Amino acid sequence: MDEEFSHHQRLKAALHFTVGRLCEDIAGSSRKKFSKELVAAIAETTFRQCDIFAKDLEAFARHAKRTTVNSEDVKLVARRSTALYNYITRKSEELASTNQEQKERRRKNTGKKKENGQSGAGTSGNVDCDMT
Amino acid sequence: MEDRTTEVVFKKETVGKLLSLNFKDEKTKVTGDAVVLMAEMLKIFVEEAARRCQKQAEVENCDVVDIEHFEKILPQLLLDF
């Protein structure tokens, strides 16, 4: 039980740390300072928002009869704001094309290994993202 | 203007654990890409919150951006997400 508690706390602390740095960056461009309580409040709210996101993601994946959440589910979570949706869609496509490039490179390397008489292990770990 | 050369992002590991923590079914997993995208989502969420607070403080002519500003922008922020 104690282990779970500290795991929880450690996550929150990690989140708080990054939230703090993000706020610093944003405050950096202006003279106004962000109070410590504010940063803590934003961190706490983000933590709770994660809960909502996670449950939505899980529901979307289950609706699609999957147990693994993928990029399509994330796009759905971003549906409320058009700008956000477009941004996430673009990022998703960027990631998909990067994955594609990595696959090509691995395939070439595997090909070279086969030539040297070694058995190449097929890489099929990546889940393909639908580019709608 | 950022004085850092590296961009601040949420670590993949942190985001992954944050999501898994809240899944109802322990069998639910997340793809690597989805974790990266969710990290972006969270970053945008935090940035939106911070910027809206900042604006609110400006409107009220306050020197410090405080919780009271956050309380005012919170409802709309949650609706927008």
Short mmCIF file of C-alpha atoms in Angstrom, two decimals:
data_model
loop_
_atom_site.label_atom_id
_atom_site.label_comp_id
_atom_site.label_asym_id
_atom_site.label_seq_id
_atom_site.Cartn_x
_atom_site.Cartn_y
_atom_site.Cartn_z
CA MET A 1 0.00 0.00 0.00
CA ASP A 2 2.79 2.39 0.91
CA GLU A 3 4.52 1.63 -2.37
CA GLU A 4 1.42 2.62 -4.31
CA PHE A 5 1.16 5.83 -2.35
CA SER A 6 4.72 6.91 -3.04
CA HIS A 7 4.39 5.88 -6.71
CA HIS A 8 1.38 8.18 -6.91
CA GLN A 9 3.28 10.97 -5.18
CA ARG A 10 6.32 10.55 -7.38
CA LEU A 11 4.16 10.86 -10.50
CA LYS A 12 2.54 13.99 -9.17
CA ALA A 13 5.95 15.42 -8.32
CA ALA A 14 7.26 14.68 -11.83
CA LEU A 15 4.18 16.35 -13.29
CA HIS A 16 4.55 19.35 -10.98
CA PHE A 17 8.17 19.75 -12.02
CA THR A 18 7.40 19.91 -15.72
CA VAL A 19 4.40 22.16 -15.14
CA GLY A 20 6.69 24.49 -13.19
CA ARG A 21 9.18 24.67 -16.04
CA LEU A 22 6.44 25.30 -18.60
CA CYS A 23 5.06 28.13 -16.45
CA GLU A 24 8.54 29.56 -16.05
CA ASP A 25 8.92 29.69 -19.82
CA ILE A 26 5.62 31.46 -20.24
CA ALA A 27 6.23 33.85 -17.36
CA GLY A 28 9.72 34.51 -18.68
CA SER A 29 8.42 36.69 -21.49
CA SER A 30 6.56 39.01 -19.11
CA ARG A 31 7.31 40.88 -15.91
CA LYS A 32 4.57 39.17 -13.93
CA LYS A 33 5.49 36.27 -11.70
CA PHE A 34 3.44 33.12 -11.26
CA SER A 35 2.71 32.37 -7.61
CA LYS A 36 3.74 28.98 -6.23
CA GLU A 37 0.15 28.24 -5.33
CA LEU A 38 -0.89 28.89 -8.91
CA VAL A 39 1.70 26.50 -10.33
CA ALA A 40 0.55 23.87 -7.83
CA ALA A 41 -3.07 24.47 -8.79
CA ILE A 42 -2.29 24.08 -12.50
CA ALA A 43 -0.36 20.89 -11.76
CA GLU A 44 -3.22 19.46 -9.72
CA THR A 45 -5.76 20.37 -12.40
CA THR A 46 -3.58 18.80 -15.09
CA PHE A 47 -3.35 15.64 -12.99
CA ARG A 48 -7.13 15.47 -12.76
CA GLN A 49 -7.53 16.26 -16.43
CA CYS A 50 -5.27 13.26 -17.13
CA ASP A 51 -7.82 11.10 -15.39
CA ILE A 52 -10.56 12.37 -17.69
CA PHE A 53 -8.33 11.96 -20.77
CA ALA A 54 -7.34 8.44 -19.76
CA LYS A 55 -10.92 7.30 -19.20
CA ASP A 56 -12.02 8.84 -22.50
CA LEU A 57 -9.13 7.21 -24.35
CA GLU A 58 -9.93 3.85 -22.83
CA ALA A 59 -13.62 4.21 -23.75
CA PHE A 60 -12.79 5.15 -27.34
CA ALA A 61 -10.42 2.21 -27.73
CA ARG A 62 -12.95 -0.19 -26.25
CA HIS A 63 -15.64 1.22 -28.56
CA ALA A 64 -13.36 0.34 -31.47
CA LYS A 65 -12.96 -3.15 -29.94
CA ARG A 66 -9.28 -2.59 -29.10
CA THR A 67 -7.34 -2.94 -25.88
CA THR A 68 -4.58 -0.63 -27.06
CA VAL A 69 -5.14 3.11 -27.22
CA ASN A 70 -3.77 4.60 -30.44
CA SER A 71 -3.44 7.98 -32.18
CA GLU A 72 -7.00 7.89 -33.49
CA ASP A 73 -8.25 7.85 -29.92
CA VAL A 74 -6.07 10.83 -29.04
CA LYS A 75 -7.45 12.74 -32.02
CA LEU A 76 -10.96 12.13 -30.70
CA VAL A 77 -9.98 13.50 -27.31
CA ALA A 78 -8.81 16.67 -29.08
CA ARG A 79 -12.06 17.09 -31.02
CA ARG A 80 -13.55 20.01 -29.06
CA SER A 81 -11.18 22.63 -30.45
CA THR A 82 -10.64 22.73 -34.22
CA ALA A 83 -7.19 24.27 -33.86
CA LEU A 84 -6.18 21.65 -31.31
CA TYR A 85 -7.59 18.85 -33.44
CA ASN A 86 -5.68 20.05 -36.50
CA TYR A 87 -2.48 20.39 -34.50
CA ILE A 88 -2.74 16.89 -33.05
CA THR A 89 -3.63 15.45 -36.46
CA ARG A 90 -0.53 17.07 -37.97
CA LYS A 91 1.68 15.73 -35.18
CA SER A 92 0.18 12.31 -35.63
CA GLU A 93 0.99 12.36 -39.35
CA GLU A 94 4.55 13.54 -38.61
CA LEU A 95 5.02 10.67 -36.19
CA ALA A 96 3.59 8.19 -38.67
CA SER A 97 5.99 9.30 -41.41
CA THR A 98 8.94 9.17 -38.98
CA ASN A 99 7.94 5.63 -38.05
CA GLN A 100 7.74 4.76 -41.73
CA GLU A 101 11.27 6.07 -42.29
CA GLN A 102 12.57 4.08 -39.32
CA LYS A 103 10.92 0.95 -40.67
CA GLU A 104 12.59 1.45 -44.04
CA ARG A 105 15.97 1.88 -42.39
CA ARG A 106 15.49 -1.25 -40.29
CA ARG A 107 14.40 -3.22 -43.31
CA LYS A 108 17.56 -2.17 -45.15
CA ASN A 109 19.75 -3.13 -42.18
CA THR A 110 17.95 -6.45 -41.84
CA GLY A 111 18.57 -7.05 -45.54
CA LYS A 112 22.30 -6.49 -45.02
CA LYS A 113 22.32 -8.92 -42.08
CA LYS A 114 20.66 -11.59 -44.19
CA GLU A 115 23.36 -11.18 -46.79
CA ASN A 116 25.96 -11.87 -44.09
CA GLY A 117 24.28 -15.16 -43.30
CA GLN A 118 22.50 -14.07 -40.13
CA SER A 119 18.78 -14.49 -39.66
CA GLY A 120 17.16 -11.11 -39.52
CA ALA A 121 14.46 -10.53 -36.94
CA GLY A 122 11.36 -8.97 -38.44
CA THR A 123 10.34 -5.73 -36.75
CA SER A 124 6.62 -5.49 -36.46
CA GLY A 125 6.35 -3.82 -33.09
CA ASN A 126 4.98 -0.50 -34.31
CA VAL A 127 1.25 -0.07 -34.60
CA ASP A 128 0.42 1.67 -37.84
CA CYS A 129 -1.50 4.89 -37.51
CA ASP A 130 -4.36 5.49 -39.87
CA MET A 131 -3.81 8.63 -41.84
CA THR A 132 -7.33 9.85 -42.44
CA MET B 1 11.45 33.98 -26.23
CA GLU B 2 12.87 30.97 -24.44
CA ASP B 3 16.27 31.08 -22.82
CA ARG B 4 16.44 27.30 -22.93
CA THR B 5 17.81 25.58 -25.99
CA THR B 6 15.85 22.40 -25.25
CA GLU B 7 12.08 22.44 -25.37
CA VAL B 8 10.21 21.55 -22.19
CA VAL B 9 8.12 18.44 -22.72
CA PHE B 10 6.43 15.86 -20.58
CA LYS B 11 8.49 12.70 -20.41
CA LYS B 12 6.99 9.77 -22.26
CA GLU B 13 7.37 7.60 -19.20
CA THR B 14 5.53 10.06 -16.97
CA VAL B 15 2.66 10.46 -19.42
CA GLY B 16 2.40 6.71 -19.95
CA LYS B 17 2.18 6.09 -16.22
CA LEU B 18 -0.28 8.93 -15.68
CA LEU B 19 -2.60 7.39 -18.25
CA SER B 20 -2.21 3.78 -17.06
CA LEU B 21 -2.92 4.90 -13.51
CA ASN B 22 -6.40 5.96 -14.55
CA PHE B 23 -7.41 3.11 -16.84
CA LYS B 24 -10.22 1.03 -15.46
CA ASP B 25 -9.04 -2.12 -17.19
CA GLU B 26 -5.51 -3.24 -16.43
CA LYS B 27 -5.25 -4.80 -19.89
CA THR B 28 -5.51 -1.39 -21.58
CA LYS B 29 -2.26 -0.30 -23.21
CA VAL B 30 -1.14 2.75 -25.16
CA THR B 31 0.92 2.94 -28.35
CA GLY B 32 4.16 4.90 -28.29
CA ASP B 33 2.79 7.46 -30.72
CA ALA B 34 -0.34 7.97 -28.64
CA VAL B 35 1.81 8.66 -25.58
CA VAL B 36 3.79 11.29 -27.50
CA LEU B 37 0.56 12.90 -28.72
CA MET B 38 -0.88 12.92 -25.20
CA ALA B 39 2.31 14.56 -23.95
CA GLU B 40 1.63 17.31 -26.49
CA MET B 41 -1.98 17.57 -25.33
CA LEU B 42 -0.92 17.98 -21.73
CA LYS B 43 1.71 20.53 -22.64
CA ILE B 44 -0.88 22.55 -24.55
CA PHE B 45 -3.29 22.25 -21.62
CA VAL B 46 -0.71 23.65 -19.20
CA GLU B 47 0.34 26.40 -21.60
CA GLU B 48 -3.27 27.43 -22.21
CA ALA B 49 -3.93 27.53 -18.48
CA ALA B 50 -0.81 29.59 -17.84
CA ARG B 51 -1.43 32.04 -20.69
CA ARG B 52 -5.08 32.56 -19.80
CA CYS B 53 -4.09 33.22 -16.18
CA GLN B 54 -1.48 35.68 -17.36
CA LYS B 55 -4.03 37.53 -19.51
CA GLN B 56 -6.51 37.62 -16.66
CA ALA B 57 -3.88 39.14 -14.39
CA GLU B 58 -3.11 41.74 -17.05
CA VAL B 59 -6.76 42.67 -17.38
CA GLU B 60 -6.92 43.15 -13.64
CA ASN B 61 -3.64 45.05 -13.51
CA CYS B 62 -2.08 42.67 -11.00
CA ASP B 63 1.66 42.23 -10.64
CA VAL B 64 1.48 38.62 -9.59
CA VAL B 65 -0.42 35.94 -11.44
CA ASP B 66 -2.27 34.12 -8.69
CA ILE B 67 -4.86 31.44 -7.96
CA GLU B 68 -7.75 33.90 -8.12
CA HIS B 69 -6.95 34.45 -11.80
CA PHE B 70 -6.83 30.71 -12.33
CA GLU B 71 -10.23 30.28 -10.68
CA LYS B 72 -11.72 32.75 -13.12
CA ILE B 73 -10.39 31.13 -16.28
CA LEU B 74 -10.78 27.52 -15.16
CA PRO B 75 -14.42 26.89 -16.19
CA GLN B 76 -13.87 28.02 -19.78
CA LEU B 77 -10.56 26.15 -19.96
CA LEU B 78 -12.22 22.89 -18.98
CA LEU B 79 -15.05 23.47 -21.45
CA ASP B 80 -12.59 24.16 -24.24
CA PHE B 81 -10.80 20.88 -23.63
#
